[in-house]
């Protein structure tokens, strides 16, 4: 349950973000034939930007797309995982969204006061959860109540080892902003910005949280996601309408499933 393979297909780094009007004002190409360019088109400026894009791939398969800007000493990152809700098998929907949340829970070094003591408790929670589901399936209510009481006790003990939001604190203390992520039907995206001299820190944090994740607070986070669904869909007429529309529009396509 706690094994996670991150399919990272691209990382976008931007040194300073600028608006289209600023780009138009300061980056007018000298070689553009304006007679052949539609009035108001931003294509000349997009072409100029594309000339400054660098792409390369590391030996581990991760592709980098870099747009270098020097208007501000900032580096902005977007880690793009080429996997989303549409890639999930029937009966296991929501996994991509769940993994997005769990990617912020830390690693073997980040997020724990004592991982060696914490790990047996996390493993025990997984075993208890399996036992609870098995007891519910066979209607053993007394056993379910006993197991749930033990589960709550172990969960509280595991929580005592958690350093809440340590990843976010590391990012913030290094001057980072905008730490967040989102999941769609086709992709999962993780993003934030750092001062330009913190590029190595970003590389260290991202590689660690995707190579050595620890899905602590797994069962609590499940309830957070269920509450998100209640807010965005179950208690939202627009959310219900969009879900019903997708179910009708994509009868034989995985886009019909909610993320």
PDB file of C-alpha atoms in Angstrom:
ATOM      1  CA  UNK A   1       0.000   0.000   0.000  1.00  0.00           C
ATOM      2  CA  UNK A   2       2.905   2.299   0.753  1.00  0.00           C
ATOM      3  CA  UNK A   3       4.848   1.550  -2.413  1.00  0.00           C
ATOM      4  CA  UNK A   4       4.831   4.481  -4.812  1.00  0.00           C
ATOM      5  CA  UNK A   5       6.394   4.775  -8.261  1.00  0.00           C
ATOM      6  CA  UNK A   6       6.466   8.305  -9.616  1.00  0.00           C
ATOM      7  CA  UNK A   7       6.153   8.545 -13.376  1.00  0.00           C
ATOM      8  CA  UNK A   8       7.781  11.926 -13.894  1.00  0.00           C
ATOM      9  CA  UNK A   9       7.830  12.858 -17.536  1.00  0.00           C
ATOM     10  CA  UNK A  10       8.738  16.545 -17.456  1.00  0.00           C
ATOM     11  CA  UNK A  11       9.912  19.319 -15.204  1.00  0.00           C
ATOM     12  CA  UNK A  12       9.487  22.964 -16.179  1.00  0.00           C
ATOM     13  CA  UNK A  13      11.796  25.586 -14.677  1.00  0.00           C
ATOM     14  CA  UNK A  14      11.181  29.293 -15.254  1.00  0.00           C
ATOM     15  CA  UNK A  15      13.583  31.967 -14.048  1.00  0.00           C
ATOM     16  CA  UNK A  16      11.094  34.782 -13.409  1.00  0.00           C
ATOM     17  CA  UNK A  17       7.524  34.809 -14.647  1.00  0.00           C
ATOM     18  CA  UNK A  18       6.344  37.711 -16.804  1.00  0.00           C
ATOM     19  CA  UNK A  19       2.971  38.678 -18.183  1.00  0.00           C
ATOM     20  CA  UNK A  20       2.094  38.718 -21.868  1.00  0.00           C
ATOM     21  CA  UNK A  21       1.850  42.539 -21.964  1.00  0.00           C
ATOM     22  CA  UNK A  22       5.318  42.842 -20.435  1.00  0.00           C
ATOM     23  CA  UNK A  23       6.625  40.318 -22.916  1.00  0.00           C
ATOM     24  CA  UNK A  24       5.051  42.256 -25.771  1.00  0.00           C
ATOM     25  CA  UNK A  25       6.505  45.522 -24.545  1.00  0.00           C
ATOM     26  CA  UNK A  26      10.066  44.333 -23.993  1.00  0.00           C
ATOM     27  CA  UNK A  27      10.603  41.395 -26.322  1.00  0.00           C
ATOM     28  CA  UNK A  28       9.509  42.577 -29.793  1.00  0.00           C
ATOM     29  CA  UNK A  29      11.456  40.548 -32.358  1.00  0.00           C
ATOM     30  CA  UNK A  30      13.307  42.627 -34.919  1.00  0.00           C
ATOM     31  CA  UNK A  31      12.789  40.103 -37.707  1.00  0.00           C
ATOM     32  CA  UNK A  32       8.997  39.822 -37.664  1.00  0.00           C
ATOM     33  CA  UNK A  33       7.133  40.524 -40.894  1.00  0.00           C
ATOM     34  CA  UNK A  34       4.175  42.408 -39.424  1.00  0.00           C
ATOM     35  CA  UNK A  35       2.404  42.525 -42.810  1.00  0.00           C
ATOM     36  CA  UNK A  36       1.949  38.759 -42.638  1.00  0.00           C
ATOM     37  CA  UNK A  37       1.055  38.703 -38.932  1.00  0.00           C
ATOM     38  CA  UNK A  38      -2.628  39.103 -37.931  1.00  0.00           C
ATOM     39  CA  UNK A  39      -3.301  42.297 -36.007  1.00  0.00           C
ATOM     40  CA  UNK A  40      -3.092  41.710 -32.262  1.00  0.00           C
ATOM     41  CA  UNK A  41      -1.434  38.322 -32.613  1.00  0.00           C
ATOM     42  CA  UNK A  42       1.013  37.334 -29.876  1.00  0.00           C
ATOM     43  CA  UNK A  43       2.581  34.663 -32.099  1.00  0.00           C
ATOM     44  CA  UNK A  44       5.750  36.706 -32.764  1.00  0.00           C
ATOM     45  CA  UNK A  45       6.389  36.952 -29.049  1.00  0.00           C
ATOM     46  CA  UNK A  46       5.637  33.271 -28.471  1.00  0.00           C
ATOM     47  CA  UNK A  47       8.114  32.412 -31.223  1.00  0.00           C
ATOM     48  CA  UNK A  48      10.730  34.565 -29.526  1.00  0.00           C
ATOM     49  CA  UNK A  49      10.143  32.825 -26.195  1.00  0.00           C
ATOM     50  CA  UNK A  50      10.354  29.382 -27.786  1.00  0.00           C
ATOM     51  CA  UNK A  51      13.815  30.257 -29.082  1.00  0.00           C
ATOM     52  CA  UNK A  52      14.918  30.506 -25.447  1.00  0.00           C
ATOM     53  CA  UNK A  53      13.509  27.116 -24.405  1.00  0.00           C
ATOM     54  CA  UNK A  54      16.016  24.338 -23.702  1.00  0.00           C
ATOM     55  CA  UNK A  55      15.053  20.670 -23.511  1.00  0.00           C
ATOM     56  CA  UNK A  56      17.142  17.748 -22.297  1.00  0.00           C
ATOM     57  CA  UNK A  57      16.670  14.330 -20.716  1.00  0.00           C
ATOM     58  CA  UNK A  58      18.623  12.811 -17.840  1.00  0.00           C
ATOM     59  CA  UNK A  59      19.913   9.252 -17.792  1.00  0.00           C
ATOM     60  CA  UNK A  60      17.045   8.296 -15.449  1.00  0.00           C
ATOM     61  CA  UNK A  61      14.506   9.300 -18.112  1.00  0.00           C
ATOM     62  CA  UNK A  62      13.279  12.562 -16.597  1.00  0.00           C
ATOM     63  CA  UNK A  63      12.796  15.251 -19.206  1.00  0.00           C
ATOM     64  CA  UNK A  64      13.529  18.901 -18.410  1.00  0.00           C
ATOM     65  CA  UNK A  65      12.030  21.866 -20.243  1.00  0.00           C
ATOM     66  CA  UNK A  66      13.780  25.068 -19.194  1.00  0.00           C
ATOM     67  CA  UNK A  67      12.795  28.644 -19.966  1.00  0.00           C
ATOM     68  CA  UNK A  68      15.431  31.008 -18.609  1.00  0.00           C
ATOM     69  CA  UNK A  69      14.460  34.548 -17.572  1.00  0.00           C
ATOM     70  CA  UNK A  70      16.563  37.031 -15.610  1.00  0.00           C
ATOM     71  CA  UNK A  71      14.042  39.690 -14.584  1.00  0.00           C
ATOM     72  CA  UNK A  72      13.791  38.308 -11.035  1.00  0.00           C
ATOM     73  CA  UNK A  73      16.044  36.029  -8.952  1.00  0.00           C
ATOM     74  CA  UNK A  74      13.354  33.345  -8.791  1.00  0.00           C
ATOM     75  CA  UNK A  75      13.142  29.798 -10.092  1.00  0.00           C
ATOM     76  CA  UNK A  76       9.695  28.257 -10.542  1.00  0.00           C
ATOM     77  CA  UNK A  77       9.160  24.524 -10.887  1.00  0.00           C
ATOM     78  CA  UNK A  78       6.420  22.348 -12.296  1.00  0.00           C
ATOM     79  CA  UNK A  79       6.911  18.609 -11.907  1.00  0.00           C
ATOM     80  CA  UNK A  80       4.583  16.953 -14.385  1.00  0.00           C
ATOM     81  CA  UNK A  81       3.640  13.307 -13.832  1.00  0.00           C
ATOM     82  CA  UNK A  82       2.070  11.786 -16.929  1.00  0.00           C
ATOM     83  CA  UNK A  83      -0.592   9.920 -14.981  1.00  0.00           C
ATOM     84  CA  UNK A  84      -4.070  10.947 -13.873  1.00  0.00           C
ATOM     85  CA  UNK A  85      -7.578   9.720 -13.239  1.00  0.00           C
ATOM     86  CA  UNK A  86      -7.989   8.312 -16.745  1.00  0.00           C
ATOM     87  CA  UNK A  87      -5.120   5.872 -16.150  1.00  0.00           C
ATOM     88  CA  UNK A  88      -6.789   4.159 -13.211  1.00  0.00           C
ATOM     89  CA  UNK A  89      -8.474   0.768 -13.582  1.00  0.00           C
ATOM     90  CA  UNK A  90     -12.161   0.393 -12.828  1.00  0.00           C
ATOM     91  CA  UNK A  91     -12.720  -0.187  -9.142  1.00  0.00           C
ATOM     92  CA  UNK A  92      -9.562   1.687  -8.130  1.00  0.00           C
ATOM     93  CA  UNK A  93     -10.478   5.229  -9.077  1.00  0.00           C
ATOM     94  CA  UNK A  94      -9.137   8.095  -6.997  1.00  0.00           C
ATOM     95  CA  UNK A  95      -5.667   6.605  -6.561  1.00  0.00           C
ATOM     96  CA  UNK A  96      -3.886   9.361  -8.525  1.00  0.00           C
ATOM     97  CA  UNK A  97      -5.580  12.057  -6.450  1.00  0.00           C
ATOM     98  CA  UNK A  98      -4.764  10.176  -3.232  1.00  0.00           C
ATOM     99  CA  UNK A  99      -1.101   9.866  -4.210  1.00  0.00           C
ATOM    100  CA  UNK A 100      -0.975  13.600  -4.881  1.00  0.00           C
ATOM    101  CA  UNK A 101      -2.004  14.248  -1.275  1.00  0.00           C
ATOM    102  CA  UNK A 102       0.352  11.657   0.172  1.00  0.00           C
ATOM    103  CA  UNK A 103       3.343  13.127  -1.680  1.00  0.00           C
ATOM    104  CA  UNK A 104       3.299  15.949   0.900  1.00  0.00           C
ATOM    105  CA  UNK A 105       3.492  13.626   3.912  1.00  0.00           C
ATOM    106  CA  UNK A 106       7.257  13.357   3.925  1.00  0.00           C
ATOM    107  CA  UNK A 107       9.907  10.696   3.585  1.00  0.00           C
ATOM    108  CA  UNK A 108      11.977   8.440   5.791  1.00  0.00           C
ATOM    109  CA  UNK A 109      13.907  11.557   6.869  1.00  0.00           C
ATOM    110  CA  UNK A 110      11.328  14.324   6.495  1.00  0.00           C
ATOM    111  CA  UNK A 111       8.142  14.377   8.559  1.00  0.00           C
ATOM    112  CA  UNK A 112       9.075  12.001  11.356  1.00  0.00           C
ATOM    113  CA  UNK A 113      10.637  12.388  14.801  1.00  0.00           C
ATOM    114  CA  UNK A 114      11.782   8.765  14.749  1.00  0.00           C
ATOM    115  CA  UNK A 115      11.054   6.772  11.600  1.00  0.00           C
ATOM    116  CA  UNK A 116      12.456   3.512  12.997  1.00  0.00           C
ATOM    117  CA  UNK A 117       9.839   3.662  15.758  1.00  0.00           C
ATOM    118  CA  UNK A 118       7.112   5.003  13.479  1.00  0.00           C
ATOM    119  CA  UNK A 119       7.351   2.409  10.692  1.00  0.00           C
ATOM    120  CA  UNK A 120       6.174  -0.642  12.732  1.00  0.00           C
ATOM    121  CA  UNK A 121       3.117   1.342  13.781  1.00  0.00           C
ATOM    122  CA  UNK A 122       2.313   2.273  10.163  1.00  0.00           C
ATOM    123  CA  UNK A 123       2.633  -1.386   9.161  1.00  0.00           C
ATOM    124  CA  UNK A 124       0.383  -2.364  12.073  1.00  0.00           C
ATOM    125  CA  UNK A 125      -2.276   0.088  10.889  1.00  0.00           C
ATOM    126  CA  UNK A 126      -2.296  -1.534   7.458  1.00  0.00           C
ATOM    127  CA  UNK A 127      -2.770  -4.980   8.983  1.00  0.00           C
ATOM    128  CA  UNK A 128      -5.536  -3.753  11.276  1.00  0.00           C
ATOM    129  CA  UNK A 129      -7.321  -2.069   8.365  1.00  0.00           C
ATOM    130  CA  UNK A 130      -7.272  -5.339   6.413  1.00  0.00           C
ATOM    131  CA  UNK A 131      -8.613  -7.205   9.445  1.00  0.00           C
ATOM    132  CA  UNK A 132     -11.382  -4.653   9.969  1.00  0.00           C
ATOM    133  CA  UNK A 133     -12.513  -4.938   6.343  1.00  0.00           C
ATOM    134  CA  UNK A 134     -12.474  -8.739   6.568  1.00  0.00           C
ATOM    135  CA  UNK A 135     -14.506  -8.711   9.786  1.00  0.00           C
ATOM    136  CA  UNK A 136     -17.039  -6.311   8.263  1.00  0.00           C
ATOM    137  CA  UNK A 137     -17.405  -8.556   5.226  1.00  0.00           C
ATOM    138  CA  UNK A 138     -18.350 -11.503   7.444  1.00  0.00           C
ATOM    139  CA  UNK A 139     -20.632  -9.499   9.727  1.00  0.00           C
ATOM    140  CA  UNK A 140     -18.536  -9.914  12.884  1.00  0.00           C
ATOM    141  CA  UNK A 141     -19.597  -6.685  14.563  1.00  0.00           C
ATOM    142  CA  UNK A 142     -18.027  -7.373  17.951  1.00  0.00           C
ATOM    143  CA  UNK A 143     -14.682  -8.110  16.325  1.00  0.00           C
ATOM    144  CA  UNK A 144     -15.001  -4.978  14.190  1.00  0.00           C
ATOM    145  CA  UNK A 145     -15.519  -2.831  17.302  1.00  0.00           C
ATOM    146  CA  UNK A 146     -12.506  -4.394  19.032  1.00  0.00           C
ATOM    147  CA  UNK A 147     -10.270  -3.926  16.002  1.00  0.00           C
ATOM    148  CA  UNK A 148     -11.392  -0.334  15.478  1.00  0.00           C
ATOM    149  CA  UNK A 149     -10.544   0.490  19.093  1.00  0.00           C
ATOM    150  CA  UNK A 150      -7.072  -0.972  18.626  1.00  0.00           C
ATOM    151  CA  UNK A 151      -6.727   0.878  15.310  1.00  0.00           C
ATOM    152  CA  UNK A 152      -7.467   4.224  16.964  1.00  0.00           C
ATOM    153  CA  UNK A 153      -4.925   3.517  19.698  1.00  0.00           C
ATOM    154  CA  UNK A 154      -2.161   2.610  17.233  1.00  0.00           C
ATOM    155  CA  UNK A 155      -3.033   5.555  14.986  1.00  0.00           C
ATOM    156  CA  UNK A 156      -2.680   7.954  17.914  1.00  0.00           C
ATOM    157  CA  UNK A 157       0.679   6.449  18.829  1.00  0.00           C
ATOM    158  CA  UNK A 158       1.894   6.768  15.221  1.00  0.00           C
ATOM    159  CA  UNK A 159       0.720  10.397  15.155  1.00  0.00           C
ATOM    160  CA  UNK A 160       2.998  11.177  18.101  1.00  0.00           C
ATOM    161  CA  UNK A 161       6.005  10.653  15.800  1.00  0.00           C
ATOM    162  CA  UNK A 162       4.762  12.931  13.020  1.00  0.00           C
ATOM    163  CA  UNK A 163       6.363  16.305  12.325  1.00  0.00           C
ATOM    164  CA  UNK A 164       3.393  18.068  10.801  1.00  0.00           C
ATOM    165  CA  UNK A 165       4.037  19.713   7.405  1.00  0.00           C
ATOM    166  CA  UNK A 166       7.818  19.508   7.729  1.00  0.00           C
ATOM    167  CA  UNK A 167       8.209  19.514   3.946  1.00  0.00           C
ATOM    168  CA  UNK A 168       6.262  22.758   3.728  1.00  0.00           C
ATOM    169  CA  UNK A 169       8.293  24.266   6.551  1.00  0.00           C
ATOM    170  CA  UNK A 170      11.579  23.418   4.809  1.00  0.00           C
ATOM    171  CA  UNK A 171      10.326  25.051   1.617  1.00  0.00           C
ATOM    172  CA  UNK A 172       9.060  28.151   3.446  1.00  0.00           C
ATOM    173  CA  UNK A 173      12.222  28.605   5.525  1.00  0.00           C
ATOM    174  CA  UNK A 174      14.285  28.519   2.316  1.00  0.00           C
ATOM    175  CA  UNK A 175      12.164  31.310   0.839  1.00  0.00           C
ATOM    176  CA  UNK A 176       9.860  29.065  -1.184  1.00  0.00           C
ATOM    177  CA  UNK A 177       6.267  29.969  -2.005  1.00  0.00           C
ATOM    178  CA  UNK A 178       3.268  28.382  -3.708  1.00  0.00           C
ATOM    179  CA  UNK A 179       3.841  24.766  -2.639  1.00  0.00           C
ATOM    180  CA  UNK A 180       0.859  22.880  -4.055  1.00  0.00           C
ATOM    181  CA  UNK A 181      -0.312  20.238  -6.524  1.00  0.00           C
ATOM    182  CA  UNK A 182      -3.328  19.171  -8.561  1.00  0.00           C
ATOM    183  CA  UNK A 183      -4.635  16.068 -10.286  1.00  0.00           C
ATOM    184  CA  UNK A 184      -6.597  15.934 -13.537  1.00  0.00           C
ATOM    185  CA  UNK A 185      -7.794  13.160 -15.821  1.00  0.00           C
ATOM    186  CA  UNK A 186      -4.461  13.037 -17.672  1.00  0.00           C
ATOM    187  CA  UNK A 187      -1.760  14.347 -15.346  1.00  0.00           C
ATOM    188  CA  UNK A 188      -0.603  15.161 -11.837  1.00  0.00           C
ATOM    189  CA  UNK A 189       1.322  18.397 -11.281  1.00  0.00           C
ATOM    190  CA  UNK A 190       3.477  19.493  -8.363  1.00  0.00           C
ATOM    191  CA  UNK A 191       4.716  23.075  -8.239  1.00  0.00           C
ATOM    192  CA  UNK A 192       6.345  25.826  -6.196  1.00  0.00           C
ATOM    193  CA  UNK A 193       8.943  28.593  -6.477  1.00  0.00           C
ATOM    194  CA  UNK A 194      12.298  29.180  -4.793  1.00  0.00           C
ATOM    195  CA  UNK A 195      14.936  31.887  -4.767  1.00  0.00           C
ATOM    196  CA  UNK A 196      17.176  31.193  -7.759  1.00  0.00           C
ATOM    197  CA  UNK A 197      20.051  29.982  -5.579  1.00  0.00           C
ATOM    198  CA  UNK A 198      17.929  27.133  -4.152  1.00  0.00           C
ATOM    199  CA  UNK A 199      17.810  24.985  -7.283  1.00  0.00           C
ATOM    200  CA  UNK A 200      19.851  22.222  -5.643  1.00  0.00           C
ATOM    201  CA  UNK A 201      17.503  22.166  -2.654  1.00  0.00           C
ATOM    202  CA  UNK A 202      14.514  21.678  -4.950  1.00  0.00           C
ATOM    203  CA  UNK A 203      16.263  18.775  -6.671  1.00  0.00           C
ATOM    204  CA  UNK A 204      17.037  17.172  -3.323  1.00  0.00           C
ATOM    205  CA  UNK A 205      13.510  17.565  -1.942  1.00  0.00           C
ATOM    206  CA  UNK A 206      11.742  16.364  -5.081  1.00  0.00           C
ATOM    207  CA  UNK A 207      13.965  13.337  -5.624  1.00  0.00           C
ATOM    208  CA  UNK A 208      13.610  12.313  -1.983  1.00  0.00           C
ATOM    209  CA  UNK A 209       9.853  12.642  -1.760  1.00  0.00           C
ATOM    210  CA  UNK A 210       9.285  10.623  -4.928  1.00  0.00           C
ATOM    211  CA  UNK A 211      11.967   7.989  -4.369  1.00  0.00           C
ATOM    212  CA  UNK A 212      11.512   7.476  -0.600  1.00  0.00           C
ATOM    213  CA  UNK A 213       7.962   8.523   0.295  1.00  0.00           C
ATOM    214  CA  UNK A 214       6.304   7.551   3.550  1.00  0.00           C
ATOM    215  CA  UNK A 215       2.514   7.580   3.424  1.00  0.00           C
ATOM    216  CA  UNK A 216       2.018   8.549   7.047  1.00  0.00           C
ATOM    217  CA  UNK A 217      -1.449   9.676   8.137  1.00  0.00           C
ATOM    218  CA  UNK A 218      -2.758   7.562   5.250  1.00  0.00           C
ATOM    219  CA  UNK A 219      -6.177   6.908   6.782  1.00  0.00           C
ATOM    220  CA  UNK A 220      -6.661  10.457   8.042  1.00  0.00           C
ATOM    221  CA  UNK A 221      -5.852  11.811   4.586  1.00  0.00           C
ATOM    222  CA  UNK A 222      -8.451   9.482   3.096  1.00  0.00           C
ATOM    223  CA  UNK A 223     -11.081  11.322   5.123  1.00  0.00           C
ATOM    224  CA  UNK A 224      -9.715  14.673   3.888  1.00  0.00           C
ATOM    225  CA  UNK A 225     -10.213  13.561   0.294  1.00  0.00           C
ATOM    226  CA  UNK A 226     -13.722  12.286   1.003  1.00  0.00           C
ATOM    227  CA  UNK A 227     -14.548  15.678   2.509  1.00  0.00           C
ATOM    228  CA  UNK A 228     -13.224  17.346  -0.656  1.00  0.00           C
ATOM    229  CA  UNK A 229     -15.633  15.224  -2.666  1.00  0.00           C
ATOM    230  CA  UNK A 230     -18.552  16.121  -0.436  1.00  0.00           C
ATOM    231  CA  UNK A 231     -17.720  19.797  -0.816  1.00  0.00           C
ATOM    232  CA  UNK A 232     -17.058  19.826  -4.578  1.00  0.00           C
ATOM    233  CA  UNK A 233     -19.566  17.223  -5.783  1.00  0.00           C
ATOM    234  CA  UNK A 234     -22.042  15.793  -3.281  1.00  0.00           C
ATOM    235  CA  UNK A 235     -23.019  19.228  -1.935  1.00  0.00           C
ATOM    236  CA  UNK A 236     -22.603  21.087  -5.227  1.00  0.00           C
ATOM    237  CA  UNK A 237     -25.332  21.105  -7.894  1.00  0.00           C
ATOM    238  CA  UNK A 238     -22.755  22.122 -10.521  1.00  0.00           C
ATOM    239  CA  UNK A 239     -20.404  19.358  -9.389  1.00  0.00           C
ATOM    240  CA  UNK A 240     -23.172  16.768  -9.603  1.00  0.00           C
ATOM    241  CA  UNK A 241     -24.217  18.014 -13.037  1.00  0.00           C
ATOM    242  CA  UNK A 242     -20.638  17.823 -14.397  1.00  0.00           C
ATOM    243  CA  UNK A 243     -20.176  14.320 -13.046  1.00  0.00           C
ATOM    244  CA  UNK A 244     -23.471  13.171 -14.568  1.00  0.00           C
ATOM    245  CA  UNK A 245     -22.560  14.835 -17.876  1.00  0.00           C
ATOM    246  CA  UNK A 246     -19.171  13.091 -18.002  1.00  0.00           C
ATOM    247  CA  UNK A 247     -20.782   9.743 -17.253  1.00  0.00           C
ATOM    248  CA  UNK A 248     -23.116  10.177 -20.231  1.00  0.00           C
ATOM    249  CA  UNK A 249     -20.588  11.770 -22.598  1.00  0.00           C
ATOM    250  CA  UNK A 250     -17.829   9.179 -22.039  1.00  0.00           C
ATOM    251  CA  UNK A 251     -19.706   5.910 -21.747  1.00  0.00           C
ATOM    252  CA  UNK A 252     -16.768   3.781 -22.924  1.00  0.00           C
ATOM    253  CA  UNK A 253     -13.906   6.122 -22.060  1.00  0.00           C
ATOM    254  CA  UNK A 254     -12.127   6.496 -18.688  1.00  0.00           C
ATOM    255  CA  UNK A 255     -12.897  10.233 -18.711  1.00  0.00           C
ATOM    256  CA  UNK A 256     -16.302   9.242 -17.363  1.00  0.00           C
ATOM    257  CA  UNK A 257     -14.770   8.511 -13.945  1.00  0.00           C
ATOM    258  CA  UNK A 258     -14.346  11.307 -11.374  1.00  0.00           C
ATOM    259  CA  UNK A 259     -10.778  12.171 -10.398  1.00  0.00           C
TER     260      UNK A 259
END
